[in-house]
Tab-separated table of C-alpha atoms in Angstrom:
chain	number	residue	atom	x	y	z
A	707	UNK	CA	9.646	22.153	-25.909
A	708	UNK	CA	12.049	21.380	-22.664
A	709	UNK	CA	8.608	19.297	-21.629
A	710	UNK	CA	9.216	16.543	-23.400
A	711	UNK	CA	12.781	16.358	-21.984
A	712	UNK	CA	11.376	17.382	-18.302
A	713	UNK	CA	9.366	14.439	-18.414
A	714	UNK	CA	11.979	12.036	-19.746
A	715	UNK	CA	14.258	13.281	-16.956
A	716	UNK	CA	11.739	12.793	-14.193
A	717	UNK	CA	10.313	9.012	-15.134
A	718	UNK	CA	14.004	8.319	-15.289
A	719	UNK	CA	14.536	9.486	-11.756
A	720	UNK	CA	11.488	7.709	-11.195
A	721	UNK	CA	12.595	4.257	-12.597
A	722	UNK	CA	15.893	4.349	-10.947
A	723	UNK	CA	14.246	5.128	-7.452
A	724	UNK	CA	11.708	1.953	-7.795
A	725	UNK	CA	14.589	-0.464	-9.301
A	726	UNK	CA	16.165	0.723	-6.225
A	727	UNK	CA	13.351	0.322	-3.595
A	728	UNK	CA	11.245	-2.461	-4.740
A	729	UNK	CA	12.387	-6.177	-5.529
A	730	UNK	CA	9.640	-7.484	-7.444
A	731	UNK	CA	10.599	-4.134	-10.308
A	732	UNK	CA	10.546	-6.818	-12.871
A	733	UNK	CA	6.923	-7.972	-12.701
A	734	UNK	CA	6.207	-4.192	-13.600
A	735	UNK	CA	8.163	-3.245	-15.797
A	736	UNK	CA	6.308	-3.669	-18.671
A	737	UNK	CA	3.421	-2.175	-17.190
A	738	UNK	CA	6.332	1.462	-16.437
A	739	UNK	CA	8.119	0.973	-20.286
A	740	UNK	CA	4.360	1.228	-21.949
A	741	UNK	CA	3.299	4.281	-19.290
A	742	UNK	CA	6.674	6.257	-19.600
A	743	UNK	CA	6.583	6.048	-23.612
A	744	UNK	CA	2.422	7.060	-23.799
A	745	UNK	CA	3.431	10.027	-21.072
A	746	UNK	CA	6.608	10.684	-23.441
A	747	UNK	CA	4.482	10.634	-26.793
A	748	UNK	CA	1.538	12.572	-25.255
A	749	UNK	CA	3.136	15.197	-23.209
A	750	UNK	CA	0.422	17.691	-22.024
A	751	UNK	CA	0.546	19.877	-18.792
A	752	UNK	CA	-1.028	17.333	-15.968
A	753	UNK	CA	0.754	14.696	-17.752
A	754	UNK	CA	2.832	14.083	-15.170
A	755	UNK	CA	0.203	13.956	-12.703
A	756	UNK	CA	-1.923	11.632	-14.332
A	757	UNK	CA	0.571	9.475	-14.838
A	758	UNK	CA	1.798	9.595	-11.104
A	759	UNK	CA	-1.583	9.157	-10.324
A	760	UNK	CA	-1.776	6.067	-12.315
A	761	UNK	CA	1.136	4.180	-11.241
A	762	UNK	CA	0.581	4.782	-7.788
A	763	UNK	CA	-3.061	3.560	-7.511
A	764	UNK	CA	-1.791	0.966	-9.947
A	765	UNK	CA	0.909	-0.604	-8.158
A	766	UNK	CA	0.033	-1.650	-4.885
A	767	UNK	CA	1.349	0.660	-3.149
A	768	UNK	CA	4.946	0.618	-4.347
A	769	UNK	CA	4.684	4.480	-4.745
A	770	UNK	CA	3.495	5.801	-1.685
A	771	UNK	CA	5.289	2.930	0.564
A	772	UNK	CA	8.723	1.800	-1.381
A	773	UNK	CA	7.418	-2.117	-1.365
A	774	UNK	CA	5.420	-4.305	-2.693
C-alpha cells in the first residue's frame, strides 16, 4: 500500500521541520526514532493522527509552538 510510504514521507517532513525549529532536537530524538518506526510498522488509517497527537501533547509544546 502507498500508506506505508505516505507515512514515511510525512514523519520525514516532520523530522526535518523540528531539527530545523527546535534546538534541544537531540534530547528527543529517541523518543521520534521509536514513534516514527511503531507508526511505520503499524500503519492503520488514524495512524497519523494518533501519532501527531502523541508527540504534540508529548513534547512540550514543540509542535504547536516551534520551541521548547
Amino acid at each position: 500500500m502507498q500508506s506505508d510510504d505516505l507515512l514515511a514521507s510525512e514523519f520525514g517532513q516532520l523530522i526535518s521541520h523540528y531539527r530545523a525549529c527546535s534546538k534541544k532536537f537531540r534530547v528527543i530524538r529517541g523518543r521520534f526514532d521509536v514513534t516514527i518506526a511503531l507508526a511505520v510498522n503499524q500503519v492503520g488509517d488514524s495512524t497519523l493522527d494518533v501519532i501527531l497527537n502523541r508527540i504534540s501533547s508529548r513534547s512540550i509544546g514543540i509542535y504547536g509552538n516551534h520551541e521548547v
